[in-house]
């Protein structure tokens, strides 16, 4: 298996114009990352939980149709499948309202984690939404502790959704930062970096992340401004591609899924990557995210390899005005 992800599997309900007009689709950051990687022909599986309801059954069938292995998606009668209502502002940026009190994805327990399979996979992806509530939080930390010393590459995206922390920003910062203590690769938005490290100075905050965690690579995504990257020996920045933004939903997840795909092509090693090799991975991921943001919807807008390379070839890079 190339990638196994742990986390939420839910229904995104995207506002379609009218105040109560919403279009449903599969969602959840781990699902989106895997969907992008699967579209690039990677073998992927998801560890999650859905309700014994219409939405849960639909999600399982839909994700299976995308080529994602669904054998580790559990079903429960104790909670409904999580729903996330997504509205967009004038700039295409998202606002979320969650129906998750509780949601099925919160109920994952250690016995639901196929540890032997996780230990054998090449990459393990996890996110911060699973850290908002127990038992999923404790289950994820237990899994990460058990993976210490194993060869599997651990990738973390805090994916901060403040409504899920119910206003407790101190706990959000503390628990989300704790998630970084297990990761080999960390992906943060620039807003998340500022919040978690309590510093508006990017380089200072980035170096603090690398100094306080085992991470060997930090990716800082900046929307239209592209992505900065930091390793223990070098750093840099790449502008993204100048597409017309329609909807940023899943753009960051597309970036991560595409980045991991390219990294796997290079054997998945981090420490031996040259700056040129890393920039090739980041540039490919930038193009994937830009294409995704240029269309409405989440998984439906994820590009294949041909579309990503077409963007790289034919679309100009954003300038400083982007």
PDB file of N, CA and C in Angstrom, residues 5-8 30 47 106 108-110 113 115 118 124-147 154-157 175 178-179 182:
ATOM      1  N   UNK A   5      -4.526   6.669   5.249  1.00  0.00           N
ATOM      2  CA  UNK A   5      -4.877   7.880   5.992  1.00  0.00           C
ATOM      3  C   UNK A   5      -5.842   7.538   7.117  1.00  0.00           C
ATOM      4  N   UNK A   6      -5.765   8.313   8.180  1.00  0.00           N
ATOM      5  CA  UNK A   6      -6.632   8.166   9.344  1.00  0.00           C
ATOM      6  C   UNK A   6      -7.422   9.459   9.488  1.00  0.00           C
ATOM      7  N   UNK A   7      -8.759   9.340   9.600  1.00  0.00           N
ATOM      8  CA  UNK A   7      -9.504  10.570   9.861  1.00  0.00           C
ATOM      9  C   UNK A   7     -10.923  10.572   9.350  1.00  0.00           C
ATOM     10  N   UNK A   8     -11.445  11.792   9.267  1.00  0.00           N
ATOM     11  CA  UNK A   8     -12.858  11.980   9.014  1.00  0.00           C
ATOM     12  C   UNK A   8     -13.246  11.653   7.580  1.00  0.00           C
ATOM     13  N   UNK A  30      -8.673  13.841   4.880  1.00  0.00           N
ATOM     14  CA  UNK A  30      -8.015  12.580   4.519  1.00  0.00           C
ATOM     15  C   UNK A  30      -8.595  11.955   3.248  1.00  0.00           C
ATOM     16  N   UNK A  47      -8.742   4.795   7.027  1.00  0.00           N
ATOM     17  CA  UNK A  47      -9.229   4.344   8.335  1.00  0.00           C
ATOM     18  C   UNK A  47     -10.203   5.399   8.826  1.00  0.00           C
ATOM     19  N   UNK A 106     -15.714  10.557  15.041  1.00  0.00           N
ATOM     20  CA  UNK A 106     -15.136  10.814  16.366  1.00  0.00           C
ATOM     21  C   UNK A 106     -14.990   9.554  17.199  1.00  0.00           C
ATOM     22  N   UNK A 108     -13.730   6.479  16.514  1.00  0.00           N
ATOM     23  CA  UNK A 108     -12.701   5.483  16.219  1.00  0.00           C
ATOM     24  C   UNK A 108     -11.940   5.090  17.484  1.00  0.00           C
ATOM     25  N   UNK A 109     -11.750   3.785  17.653  1.00  0.00           N
ATOM     26  CA  UNK A 109     -11.042   3.247  18.820  1.00  0.00           C
ATOM     27  C   UNK A 109      -9.851   2.404  18.356  1.00  0.00           C
ATOM     28  N   UNK A 110      -8.908   2.115  19.257  1.00  0.00           N
ATOM     29  CA  UNK A 110      -7.712   1.370  18.850  1.00  0.00           C
ATOM     30  C   UNK A 110      -8.013   0.071  18.111  1.00  0.00           C
ATOM     31  N   UNK A 113      -8.131   0.193  14.291  1.00  0.00           N
ATOM     32  CA  UNK A 113      -6.931   0.538  13.531  1.00  0.00           C
ATOM     33  C   UNK A 113      -6.179  -0.730  13.139  1.00  0.00           C
ATOM     34  N   UNK A 115      -3.220  -2.015  12.662  1.00  0.00           N
ATOM     35  CA  UNK A 115      -1.855  -1.567  12.914  1.00  0.00           C
ATOM     36  C   UNK A 115      -0.836  -2.270  12.023  1.00  0.00           C
ATOM     37  N   UNK A 118      -0.863  -0.628   8.701  1.00  0.00           N
ATOM     38  CA  UNK A 118      -0.292   0.720   8.785  1.00  0.00           C
ATOM     39  C   UNK A 118       1.230   0.645   8.850  1.00  0.00           C
ATOM     40  N   UNK A 124       1.756   7.294   6.069  1.00  0.00           N
ATOM     41  CA  UNK A 124       0.589   7.370   6.942  1.00  0.00           C
ATOM     42  C   UNK A 124       0.236   8.837   7.107  1.00  0.00           C
ATOM     43  N   UNK A 125      -0.961   9.203   6.663  1.00  0.00           N
ATOM     44  CA  UNK A 125      -1.419  10.592   6.687  1.00  0.00           C
ATOM     45  C   UNK A 125      -2.455  10.760   7.789  1.00  0.00           C
ATOM     46  N   UNK A 126      -2.313  11.797   8.602  1.00  0.00           N
ATOM     47  CA  UNK A 126      -3.288  12.075   9.651  1.00  0.00           C
ATOM     48  C   UNK A 126      -3.501  13.572   9.781  1.00  0.00           C
ATOM     49  N   UNK A 127      -4.668  13.933  10.330  1.00  0.00           N
ATOM     50  CA  UNK A 127      -5.025  15.340  10.398  1.00  0.00           C
ATOM     51  C   UNK A 127      -5.574  15.756  11.740  1.00  0.00           C
ATOM     52  N   UNK A 128      -5.740  17.061  11.888  1.00  0.00           N
ATOM     53  CA  UNK A 128      -6.130  17.623  13.166  1.00  0.00           C
ATOM     54  C   UNK A 128      -7.593  17.496  13.521  1.00  0.00           C
ATOM     55  N   UNK A 129      -8.464  17.264  12.552  1.00  0.00           N
ATOM     56  CA  UNK A 129      -9.883  17.124  12.879  1.00  0.00           C
ATOM     57  C   UNK A 129     -10.094  15.922  13.798  1.00  0.00           C
ATOM     58  N   UNK A 130      -9.320  14.862  13.601  1.00  0.00           N
ATOM     59  CA  UNK A 130      -9.429  13.683  14.463  1.00  0.00           C
ATOM     60  C   UNK A 130      -8.929  13.944  15.880  1.00  0.00           C
ATOM     61  N   UNK A 131      -8.211  15.047  16.069  1.00  0.00           N
ATOM     62  CA  UNK A 131      -7.674  15.364  17.391  1.00  0.00           C
ATOM     63  C   UNK A 131      -8.618  16.225  18.227  1.00  0.00           C
ATOM     64  N   UNK A 132      -9.763  16.588  17.673  1.00  0.00           N
ATOM     65  CA  UNK A 132     -10.651  17.500  18.396  1.00  0.00           C
ATOM     66  C   UNK A 132     -11.405  16.819  19.526  1.00  0.00           C
ATOM     67  N   UNK A 133     -11.671  15.511  19.411  1.00  0.00           N
ATOM     68  CA  UNK A 133     -12.484  14.818  20.418  1.00  0.00           C
ATOM     69  C   UNK A 133     -12.000  13.380  20.619  1.00  0.00           C
ATOM     70  N   UNK A 134     -12.185  12.890  21.831  1.00  0.00           N
ATOM     71  CA  UNK A 134     -12.010  11.468  22.109  1.00  0.00           C
ATOM     72  C   UNK A 134     -13.292  10.723  21.744  1.00  0.00           C
ATOM     73  N   UNK A 135     -13.178   9.424  21.408  1.00  0.00           N
ATOM     74  CA  UNK A 135     -11.983   8.581  21.503  1.00  0.00           C
ATOM     75  C   UNK A 135     -11.046   8.648  20.296  1.00  0.00           C
ATOM     76  N   UNK A 136     -11.444   9.333  19.216  1.00  0.00           N
ATOM     77  CA  UNK A 136     -10.582   9.377  18.032  1.00  0.00           C
ATOM     78  C   UNK A 136      -9.226   9.992  18.362  1.00  0.00           C
ATOM     79  N   UNK A 137      -9.228  11.031  19.207  1.00  0.00           N
ATOM     80  CA  UNK A 137      -7.967  11.695  19.557  1.00  0.00           C
ATOM     81  C   UNK A 137      -6.995  10.717  20.207  1.00  0.00           C
ATOM     82  N   UNK A 138      -7.434  10.030  21.246  1.00  0.00           N
ATOM     83  CA  UNK A 138      -6.568   9.091  21.946  1.00  0.00           C
ATOM     84  C   UNK A 138      -6.156   7.937  21.042  1.00  0.00           C
ATOM     85  N   UNK A 139      -7.060   7.511  20.172  1.00  0.00           N
ATOM     86  CA  UNK A 139      -6.754   6.422  19.247  1.00  0.00           C
ATOM     87  C   UNK A 139      -5.648   6.822  18.281  1.00  0.00           C
ATOM     88  N   UNK A 140      -5.732   8.049  17.772  1.00  0.00           N
ATOM     89  CA  UNK A 140      -4.706   8.509  16.842  1.00  0.00           C
ATOM     90  C   UNK A 140      -3.357   8.638  17.541  1.00  0.00           C
ATOM     91  N   UNK A 141      -3.327   9.230  18.722  1.00  0.00           N
ATOM     92  CA  UNK A 141      -2.057   9.356  19.440  1.00  0.00           C
ATOM     93  C   UNK A 141      -1.485   7.984  19.789  1.00  0.00           C
ATOM     94  N   UNK A 142      -2.345   7.050  20.160  1.00  0.00           N
ATOM     95  CA  UNK A 142      -1.886   5.691  20.453  1.00  0.00           C
ATOM     96  C   UNK A 142      -1.258   5.059  19.209  1.00  0.00           C
ATOM     97  N   UNK A 143      -1.891   5.256  18.058  1.00  0.00           N
ATOM     98  CA  UNK A 143      -1.358   4.724  16.807  1.00  0.00           C
ATOM     99  C   UNK A 143      -0.002   5.336  16.487  1.00  0.00           C
ATOM    100  N   UNK A 144       0.110   6.649  16.648  1.00  0.00           N
ATOM    101  CA  UNK A 144       1.369   7.329  16.341  1.00  0.00           C
ATOM    102  C   UNK A 144       2.492   6.868  17.264  1.00  0.00           C
ATOM    103  N   UNK A 145       2.183   6.660  18.525  1.00  0.00           N
ATOM    104  CA  UNK A 145       3.208   6.143  19.441  1.00  0.00           C
ATOM    105  C   UNK A 145       3.688   4.760  18.998  1.00  0.00           C
ATOM    106  N   UNK A 146       2.756   3.931  18.549  1.00  0.00           N
ATOM    107  CA  UNK A 146       3.114   2.577  18.124  1.00  0.00           C
ATOM    108  C   UNK A 146       3.930   2.575  16.825  1.00  0.00           C
ATOM    109  N   UNK A 147       3.847   3.664  16.063  1.00  0.00           N
ATOM    110  CA  UNK A 147       4.589   3.749  14.804  1.00  0.00           C
ATOM    111  C   UNK A 147       5.999   4.293  14.982  1.00  0.00           C
ATOM    112  N   UNK A 154       5.382   9.484   8.186  1.00  0.00           N
ATOM    113  CA  UNK A 154       4.184  10.059   8.817  1.00  0.00           C
ATOM    114  C   UNK A 154       4.016  11.503   8.374  1.00  0.00           C
ATOM    115  N   UNK A 155       2.829  11.813   7.847  1.00  0.00           N
ATOM    116  CA  UNK A 155       2.532  13.138   7.288  1.00  0.00           C
ATOM    117  C   UNK A 155       1.359  13.738   8.034  1.00  0.00           C
ATOM    118  N   UNK A 156       1.519  14.988   8.492  1.00  0.00           N
ATOM    119  CA  UNK A 156       0.509  15.627   9.341  1.00  0.00           C
ATOM    120  C   UNK A 156       0.050  16.956   8.741  1.00  0.00           C
ATOM    121  N   UNK A 157      -1.258  17.116   8.667  1.00  0.00           N
ATOM    122  CA  UNK A 157      -1.887  18.384   8.285  1.00  0.00           C
ATOM    123  C   UNK A 157      -2.885  18.742   9.373  1.00  0.00           C
ATOM    124  N   UNK A 175      -3.147  20.860  21.481  1.00  0.00           N
ATOM    125  CA  UNK A 175      -3.345  19.520  20.925  1.00  0.00           C
ATOM    126  C   UNK A 175      -2.856  19.451  19.480  1.00  0.00           C
ATOM    127  N   UNK A 178       0.792  19.227  19.452  1.00  0.00           N
ATOM    128  CA  UNK A 178       1.227  17.898  19.880  1.00  0.00           C
ATOM    129  C   UNK A 178       1.237  16.921  18.703  1.00  0.00           C
ATOM    130  N   UNK A 179       0.321  17.121  17.778  1.00  0.00           N
ATOM    131  CA  UNK A 179       0.297  16.263  16.597  1.00  0.00           C
ATOM    132  C   UNK A 179       1.564  16.352  15.771  1.00  0.00           C
ATOM    133  N   UNK A 182       5.063  13.839  16.134  1.00  0.00           N
ATOM    134  CA  UNK A 182       5.229  12.496  15.581  1.00  0.00           C
ATOM    135  C   UNK A 182       5.534  12.515  14.084  1.00  0.00           C
TER     136      UNK A 182
END
